C-alpha cells in the first residue's frame, strides 16, 4: 500500500511537470502562430492589393487610350475588325495587357467576335447606336466561358458602332487563391515547427526539474539525505539544484552531528548510571556495612550524582550552543573575563588574574562567550591541582591583522596565530601537568579525555563547547604546551560573529 502511494505521488509530480511542459509548448506555439498568422495575413493582403490595383490600373489605361483615340479620330468598326501588320488600333489595345477586343456594328451586331466571345447587353446596344463618340459603359464580374472578365464598351460615334474590350481577372484571383493556400500551409508548418521546438525546449528545461523533483521525492520517501542531486548549467534551475544540494548537505551534517552526540552521550552516561545502580543496590544492605564503608558509599553516591549532573548540564549547554539564538551585540571580552575570574575565585578559591591589551570589543553573544571562557578556567583549575600559581586569563585585541594564538595541534612554539582576520584572542594559562603532544589534536573533540585525566571528574564536553562557541564567532580554538610547564588553551573571535 505504501509502495502504491509512493508511485501515485511520483505520478502526480510528473503530471504536474508534464503540465508545465505542455503549457510551455502550447504557449510557445500560440505565440509563434499569432505572429506567423499576422505576418502572413499582412503579407498576403499587401500582395493581393498590389496585384489587383496594378491590374485595374492597366485596364483603366487601355480604356482611356481607346477613349482618347475614338474622340480624336473618326474610326469605324472596320478599323478595329482585323489586326494590322503595321500596328493598328486593335493591336494597340491588345498589346499592353492581352485584352479581348470585340467590335460591334451600327445595329450592335458583332462585326468581329472576340476570343472568347463577349456578351452584348442592352447597354452595349445603346452605346453602339450613340451619336457622341467616346461614351462608355463598364461591366464588372462578367461570366465569359470559364472565366470572369471586366468589360468596357466605348461608342465610335454617329451610330457607327462600338468597341468592347475585356480583361480577365479570374486567373489573377486563382493565382491569389493559390498564394493564400500556400500562406496557410506555411503558417501551419511554422506553427507545427514552433510547437515541436517549444516541446523540445520545454523538455530540455523541465528535464532538470524532473530530476530535481525525483531527488526530493527520494529524500521524502527514504529519509536519506545523502542522495546525489543532479546539477548542470548556470541558470536559475541550476542555482535551485545547487541550493537544494547544499541544504541537503547541511541537513545531513546536522543529522550526523545529532547522531554522534546521542551516541557519545549514551556511552558517557552508561558509566555513572551503572555506578549509581551498583551503589544504590548496596544501600539495601547499608546497615550491614561498617561505618567507614557507609561514609565511603555516601560520598561515592554524592560524587557520582555531581558528575552526572555536570554531564547533563554540559550536554544541555552543548545542544544549546548548536541552536543558540542569542542575538549579537557589542560586547567587551575584557569585561567578560573579569566576570569569569570573579566567579572562579569564589567557586574554586584559586587566584585568577586577568591581563588585557588592545581593543577587546567585538560583535558576539555574551552568554556563549562567558560559557566558553568559564569552561577554560574550570579546566585549568581541575588539572592544576597544586594551586601554587594563579590561573592567568589573557585577552588580546589584535585589530584586523592575521590574529594571534596557536592553532590546535601546535607544539611548544609561540605560533603565528589561528583564525585569519581574528580581532580578539582569549587564552587561559595554567601550571598543571600540560597536554601531551599526541593529545593536542583531540582535546576539543566531544567526550575525549586524555589517559592521565580519566580518573579526574569531568565529562569531556567542556572544550568541545569552546570549539562550538569559537566557530559560531568566526574563530578557532587552540591549545599548546606552555614553556616552563602547563598549558595554554584558548580561542579567537573575529570582529563580527556569524549571523
PDB file of N, CA and C in Angstrom, residues 324-391:
ATOM      1  N   UNK A 324      21.890  28.036  19.260  1.00  0.00           N
ATOM      2  CA  UNK A 324      21.781  29.254  20.056  1.00  0.00           C
ATOM      3  C   UNK A 324      21.189  30.376  19.205  1.00  0.00           C
ATOM      4  N   UNK A 325      20.190  31.038  19.728  1.00  0.00           N
ATOM      5  CA  UNK A 325      19.580  32.164  19.027  1.00  0.00           C
ATOM      6  C   UNK A 325      19.781  33.463  19.808  1.00  0.00           C
ATOM      7  N   UNK A 326      20.794  33.479  20.693  1.00  0.00           N
ATOM      8  CA  UNK A 326      21.103  34.696  21.431  1.00  0.00           C
ATOM      9  C   UNK A 326      21.526  35.775  20.445  1.00  0.00           C
ATOM     10  N   UNK A 327      20.939  36.961  20.499  1.00  0.00           N
ATOM     11  CA  UNK A 327      21.255  37.983  19.491  1.00  0.00           C
ATOM     12  C   UNK A 327      22.681  38.502  19.637  1.00  0.00           C
ATOM     13  N   UNK A 328      23.260  38.891  18.518  1.00  0.00           N
ATOM     14  CA  UNK A 328      24.579  39.507  18.519  1.00  0.00           C
ATOM     15  C   UNK A 328      24.492  40.909  19.110  1.00  0.00           C
ATOM     16  N   UNK A 329      25.531  41.288  19.847  1.00  0.00           N
ATOM     17  CA  UNK A 329      25.606  42.640  20.382  1.00  0.00           C
ATOM     18  C   UNK A 329      27.064  43.000  20.619  1.00  0.00           C
ATOM     19  N   UNK A 330      27.317  44.272  20.760  1.00  0.00           N
ATOM     20  CA  UNK A 330      28.670  44.725  21.054  1.00  0.00           C
ATOM     21  C   UNK A 330      29.027  44.321  22.473  1.00  0.00           C
ATOM     22  N   UNK A 331      30.114  43.586  22.591  1.00  0.00           N
ATOM     23  CA  UNK A 331      30.489  43.072  23.896  1.00  0.00           C
ATOM     24  C   UNK A 331      31.996  43.212  24.057  1.00  0.00           C
ATOM     25  N   UNK A 332      32.425  43.575  25.268  1.00  0.00           N
ATOM     26  CA  UNK A 332      33.846  43.689  25.589  1.00  0.00           C
ATOM     27  C   UNK A 332      34.287  42.394  26.257  1.00  0.00           C
ATOM     28  N   UNK A 333      35.195  41.659  25.608  1.00  0.00           N
ATOM     29  CA  UNK A 333      35.666  40.404  26.174  1.00  0.00           C
ATOM     30  C   UNK A 333      36.458  40.631  27.466  1.00  0.00           C
ATOM     31  N   UNK A 334      37.035  41.827  27.616  1.00  0.00           N
ATOM     32  CA  UNK A 334      37.734  42.123  28.870  1.00  0.00           C
ATOM     33  C   UNK A 334      36.762  42.098  30.045  1.00  0.00           C
ATOM     34  N   UNK A 335      35.579  42.659  29.882  1.00  0.00           N
ATOM     35  CA  UNK A 335      34.579  42.640  30.952  1.00  0.00           C
ATOM     36  C   UNK A 335      34.119  41.225  31.251  1.00  0.00           C
ATOM     37  N   UNK A 336      33.917  40.415  30.198  1.00  0.00           N
ATOM     38  CA  UNK A 336      33.509  39.025  30.405  1.00  0.00           C
ATOM     39  C   UNK A 336      34.594  38.272  31.173  1.00  0.00           C
ATOM     40  N   UNK A 337      35.855  38.522  30.816  1.00  0.00           N
ATOM     41  CA  UNK A 337      36.957  37.852  31.514  1.00  0.00           C
ATOM     42  C   UNK A 337      36.973  38.221  32.996  1.00  0.00           C
ATOM     43  N   UNK A 338      36.715  39.488  33.320  1.00  0.00           N
ATOM     44  CA  UNK A 338      36.677  39.908  34.725  1.00  0.00           C
ATOM     45  C   UNK A 338      35.546  39.193  35.474  1.00  0.00           C
ATOM     46  N   UNK A 339      34.370  39.097  34.850  1.00  0.00           N
ATOM     47  CA  UNK A 339      33.247  38.414  35.498  1.00  0.00           C
ATOM     48  C   UNK A 339      33.566  36.937  35.739  1.00  0.00           C
ATOM     49  N   UNK A 340      34.176  36.287  34.739  1.00  0.00           N
ATOM     50  CA  UNK A 340      34.527  34.865  34.883  1.00  0.00           C
ATOM     51  C   UNK A 340      35.561  34.686  35.982  1.00  0.00           C
ATOM     52  N   UNK A 341      36.527  35.596  36.058  1.00  0.00           N
ATOM     53  CA  UNK A 341      37.562  35.490  37.088  1.00  0.00           C
ATOM     54  C   UNK A 341      36.958  35.614  38.485  1.00  0.00           C
ATOM     55  N   UNK A 342      36.039  36.571  38.670  1.00  0.00           N
ATOM     56  CA  UNK A 342      35.394  36.746  39.973  1.00  0.00           C
ATOM     57  C   UNK A 342      34.645  35.476  40.360  1.00  0.00           C
ATOM     58  N   UNK A 343      33.875  34.912  39.429  1.00  0.00           N
ATOM     59  CA  UNK A 343      33.112  33.702  39.725  1.00  0.00           C
ATOM     60  C   UNK A 343      34.042  32.529  40.021  1.00  0.00           C
ATOM     61  N   UNK A 344      35.157  32.424  39.299  1.00  0.00           N
ATOM     62  CA  UNK A 344      36.089  31.318  39.517  1.00  0.00           C
ATOM     63  C   UNK A 344      36.778  31.432  40.869  1.00  0.00           C
ATOM     64  N   UNK A 345      37.146  32.647  41.287  1.00  0.00           N
ATOM     65  CA  UNK A 345      37.768  32.821  42.607  1.00  0.00           C
ATOM     66  C   UNK A 345      36.815  32.378  43.718  1.00  0.00           C
ATOM     67  N   UNK A 346      35.542  32.746  43.554  1.00  0.00           N
ATOM     68  CA  UNK A 346      34.567  32.413  44.583  1.00  0.00           C
ATOM     69  C   UNK A 346      34.283  30.909  44.602  1.00  0.00           C
ATOM     70  N   UNK A 347      34.269  30.282  43.431  1.00  0.00           N
ATOM     71  CA  UNK A 347      33.891  28.873  43.340  1.00  0.00           C
ATOM     72  C   UNK A 347      35.039  27.940  43.703  1.00  0.00           C
ATOM     73  N   UNK A 348      36.263  28.289  43.284  1.00  0.00           N
ATOM     74  CA  UNK A 348      37.401  27.381  43.476  1.00  0.00           C
ATOM     75  C   UNK A 348      38.347  27.831  44.563  1.00  0.00           C
ATOM     76  N   UNK A 349      38.295  29.090  44.938  1.00  0.00           N
ATOM     77  CA  UNK A 349      39.245  29.603  45.928  1.00  0.00           C
ATOM     78  C   UNK A 349      40.625  29.832  45.353  1.00  0.00           C
ATOM     79  N   UNK A 350      40.767  29.724  44.049  1.00  0.00           N
ATOM     80  CA  UNK A 350      42.049  29.916  43.403  1.00  0.00           C
ATOM     81  C   UNK A 350      42.258  31.376  43.028  1.00  0.00           C
ATOM     82  N   UNK A 351      43.536  31.749  42.882  1.00  0.00           N
ATOM     83  CA  UNK A 351      43.874  33.090  42.400  1.00  0.00           C
ATOM     84  C   UNK A 351      43.754  33.096  40.880  1.00  0.00           C
ATOM     85  N   UNK A 352      42.962  34.006  40.363  1.00  0.00           N
ATOM     86  CA  UNK A 352      42.751  34.129  38.915  1.00  0.00           C
ATOM     87  C   UNK A 352      43.036  35.571  38.526  1.00  0.00           C
ATOM     88  N   UNK A 353      43.971  35.766  37.614  1.00  0.00           N
ATOM     89  CA  UNK A 353      44.339  37.116  37.168  1.00  0.00           C
ATOM     90  C   UNK A 353      43.869  37.334  35.748  1.00  0.00           C
ATOM     91  N   UNK A 354      43.647  38.582  35.399  1.00  0.00           N
ATOM     92  CA  UNK A 354      43.202  38.959  34.058  1.00  0.00           C
ATOM     93  C   UNK A 354      44.167  39.986  33.504  1.00  0.00           C
ATOM     94  N   UNK A 355      44.691  39.734  32.321  1.00  0.00           N
ATOM     95  CA  UNK A 355      45.565  40.685  31.631  1.00  0.00           C
ATOM     96  C   UNK A 355      44.913  41.047  30.300  1.00  0.00           C
ATOM     97  N   UNK A 356      44.791  42.337  30.039  1.00  0.00           N
ATOM     98  CA  UNK A 356      44.087  42.820  28.853  1.00  0.00           C
ATOM     99  C   UNK A 356      45.002  43.765  28.098  1.00  0.00           C
ATOM    100  N   UNK A 357      45.012  43.653  26.784  1.00  0.00           N
ATOM    101  CA  UNK A 357      45.747  44.594  25.939  1.00  0.00           C
ATOM    102  C   UNK A 357      44.985  44.777  24.638  1.00  0.00           C
ATOM    103  N   UNK A 358      44.972  46.001  24.133  1.00  0.00           N
ATOM    104  CA  UNK A 358      44.285  46.288  22.875  1.00  0.00           C
ATOM    105  C   UNK A 358      42.788  46.425  23.052  1.00  0.00           C
ATOM    106  N   UNK A 359      42.123  46.593  21.916  1.00  0.00           N
ATOM    107  CA  UNK A 359      40.668  46.755  21.883  1.00  0.00           C
ATOM    108  C   UNK A 359      40.029  45.377  21.883  1.00  0.00           C
ATOM    109  N   UNK A 360      39.219  45.080  22.879  1.00  0.00           N
ATOM    110  CA  UNK A 360      38.618  43.742  23.008  1.00  0.00           C
ATOM    111  C   UNK A 360      37.117  43.745  22.731  1.00  0.00           C
ATOM    112  N   UNK A 361      36.602  44.805  22.113  1.00  0.00           N
ATOM    113  CA  UNK A 361      35.167  44.899  21.828  1.00  0.00           C
ATOM    114  C   UNK A 361      34.880  44.235  20.480  1.00  0.00           C
ATOM    115  N   UNK A 362      33.942  43.301  20.464  1.00  0.00           N
ATOM    116  CA  UNK A 362      33.562  42.589  19.249  1.00  0.00           C
ATOM    117  C   UNK A 362      32.050  42.462  19.204  1.00  0.00           C
ATOM    118  N   UNK A 363      31.543  42.015  18.069  1.00  0.00           N
ATOM    119  CA  UNK A 363      30.138  41.635  17.951  1.00  0.00           C
ATOM    120  C   UNK A 363      30.028  40.160  18.326  1.00  0.00           C
ATOM    121  N   UNK A 364      29.314  39.848  19.390  1.00  0.00           N
ATOM    122  CA  UNK A 364      29.235  38.464  19.826  1.00  0.00           C
ATOM    123  C   UNK A 364      28.037  38.217  20.698  1.00  0.00           C
ATOM    124  N   UNK A 365      27.941  36.963  21.150  1.00  0.00           N
ATOM    125  CA  UNK A 365      26.867  36.556  22.054  1.00  0.00           C
ATOM    126  C   UNK A 365      27.475  36.411  23.451  1.00  0.00           C
ATOM    127  N   UNK A 366      27.181  37.320  24.346  1.00  0.00           N
ATOM    128  CA  UNK A 366      27.878  37.335  25.641  1.00  0.00           C
ATOM    129  C   UNK A 366      27.688  36.055  26.443  1.00  0.00           C
ATOM    130  N   UNK A 367      26.489  35.473  26.421  1.00  0.00           N
ATOM    131  CA  UNK A 367      26.265  34.250  27.182  1.00  0.00           C
ATOM    132  C   UNK A 367      27.145  33.113  26.715  1.00  0.00           C
ATOM    133  N   UNK A 368      27.230  32.919  25.401  1.00  0.00           N
ATOM    134  CA  UNK A 368      28.053  31.835  24.857  1.00  0.00           C
ATOM    135  C   UNK A 368      29.529  32.078  25.135  1.00  0.00           C
ATOM    136  N   UNK A 369      29.978  33.309  24.954  1.00  0.00           N
ATOM    137  CA  UNK A 369      31.386  33.619  25.202  1.00  0.00           C
ATOM    138  C   UNK A 369      31.748  33.410  26.675  1.00  0.00           C
ATOM    139  N   UNK A 370      30.850  33.800  27.583  1.00  0.00           N
ATOM    140  CA  UNK A 370      31.118  33.595  29.004  1.00  0.00           C
ATOM    141  C   UNK A 370      31.161  32.103  29.343  1.00  0.00           C
ATOM    142  N   UNK A 371      30.284  31.326  28.733  1.00  0.00           N
ATOM    143  CA  UNK A 371      30.286  29.884  28.991  1.00  0.00           C
ATOM    144  C   UNK A 371      31.591  29.257  28.513  1.00  0.00           C
ATOM    145  N   UNK A 372      32.073  29.668  27.328  1.00  0.00           N
ATOM    146  CA  UNK A 372      33.318  29.112  26.807  1.00  0.00           C
ATOM    147  C   UNK A 372      34.494  29.468  27.703  1.00  0.00           C
ATOM    148  N   UNK A 373      34.585  30.731  28.113  1.00  0.00           N
ATOM    149  CA  UNK A 373      35.703  31.150  28.959  1.00  0.00           C
ATOM    150  C   UNK A 373      35.636  30.484  30.338  1.00  0.00           C
ATOM    151  N   UNK A 374      34.432  30.311  30.895  1.00  0.00           N
ATOM    152  CA  UNK A 374      34.285  29.618  32.175  1.00  0.00           C
ATOM    153  C   UNK A 374      34.768  28.178  32.067  1.00  0.00           C
ATOM    154  N   UNK A 375      34.472  27.508  30.938  1.00  0.00           N
ATOM    155  CA  UNK A 375      34.938  26.137  30.752  1.00  0.00           C
ATOM    156  C   UNK A 375      36.452  26.066  30.734  1.00  0.00           C
ATOM    157  N   UNK A 376      37.088  27.058  30.100  1.00  0.00           N
ATOM    158  CA  UNK A 376      38.548  27.065  30.064  1.00  0.00           C
ATOM    159  C   UNK A 376      39.133  27.235  31.466  1.00  0.00           C
ATOM    160  N   UNK A 377      38.573  28.151  32.245  1.00  0.00           N
ATOM    161  CA  UNK A 377      39.081  28.374  33.608  1.00  0.00           C
ATOM    162  C   UNK A 377      38.829  27.146  34.481  1.00  0.00           C
ATOM    163  N   UNK A 378      37.640  26.532  34.380  1.00  0.00           N
ATOM    164  CA  UNK A 378      37.360  25.325  35.162  1.00  0.00           C
ATOM    165  C   UNK A 378      38.302  24.196  34.771  1.00  0.00           C
ATOM    166  N   UNK A 379      38.595  24.094  33.478  1.00  0.00           N
ATOM    167  CA  UNK A 379      39.525  23.063  33.022  1.00  0.00           C
ATOM    168  C   UNK A 379      40.917  23.281  33.612  1.00  0.00           C
ATOM    169  N   UNK A 380      41.349  24.551  33.622  1.00  0.00           N
ATOM    170  CA  UNK A 380      42.670  24.849  34.195  1.00  0.00           C
ATOM    171  C   UNK A 380      42.702  24.552  35.688  1.00  0.00           C
ATOM    172  N   UNK A 381      41.649  24.911  36.411  1.00  0.00           N
ATOM    173  CA  UNK A 381      41.608  24.660  37.852  1.00  0.00           C
ATOM    174  C   UNK A 381      41.582  23.165  38.154  1.00  0.00           C
ATOM    175  N   UNK A 382      40.932  22.395  37.305  1.00  0.00           N
ATOM    176  CA  UNK A 382      40.831  20.961  37.541  1.00  0.00           C
ATOM    177  C   UNK A 382      42.181  20.280  37.368  1.00  0.00           C
ATOM    178  N   UNK A 383      42.949  20.669  36.353  1.00  0.00           N
ATOM    179  CA  UNK A 383      44.217  19.994  36.085  1.00  0.00           C
ATOM    180  C   UNK A 383      45.375  20.586  36.892  1.00  0.00           C
ATOM    181  N   UNK A 384      45.299  21.882  37.231  1.00  0.00           N
ATOM    182  CA  UNK A 384      46.360  22.495  38.034  1.00  0.00           C
ATOM    183  C   UNK A 384      46.014  22.314  39.514  1.00  0.00           C
ATOM    184  N   UNK A 385      46.210  21.093  39.994  1.00  0.00           N
ATOM    185  CA  UNK A 385      45.753  20.762  41.338  1.00  0.00           C
ATOM    186  C   UNK A 385      46.659  21.313  42.428  1.00  0.00           C
ATOM    187  N   UNK A 386      47.875  21.717  42.052  1.00  0.00           N
ATOM    188  CA  UNK A 386      48.764  22.265  43.061  1.00  0.00           C
ATOM    189  C   UNK A 386      48.299  23.613  43.566  1.00  0.00           C
ATOM    190  N   UNK A 387      47.870  24.466  42.660  1.00  0.00           N
ATOM    191  CA  UNK A 387      47.335  25.760  43.028  1.00  0.00           C
ATOM    192  C   UNK A 387      48.361  26.727  43.567  1.00  0.00           C
ATOM    193  N   UNK A 388      49.641  26.478  43.304  1.00  0.00           N
ATOM    194  CA  UNK A 388      50.671  27.365  43.824  1.00  0.00           C
ATOM    195  C   UNK A 388      50.778  28.661  43.033  1.00  0.00           C
ATOM    196  N   UNK A 389      50.383  28.627  41.760  1.00  0.00           N
ATOM    197  CA  UNK A 389      50.449  29.821  40.929  1.00  0.00           C
ATOM    198  C   UNK A 389      49.046  30.163  40.422  1.00  0.00           C
ATOM    199  N   UNK A 390      48.811  31.447  40.166  1.00  0.00           N
ATOM    200  CA  UNK A 390      47.470  31.834  39.711  1.00  0.00           C
ATOM    201  C   UNK A 390      47.189  31.345  38.298  1.00  0.00           C
ATOM    202  N   UNK A 391      45.915  31.249  38.006  1.00  0.00           N
ATOM    203  CA  UNK A 391      45.466  30.990  36.627  1.00  0.00           C
ATOM    204  C   UNK A 391      45.350  32.339  35.928  1.00  0.00           C
TER     205      UNK A 391
END
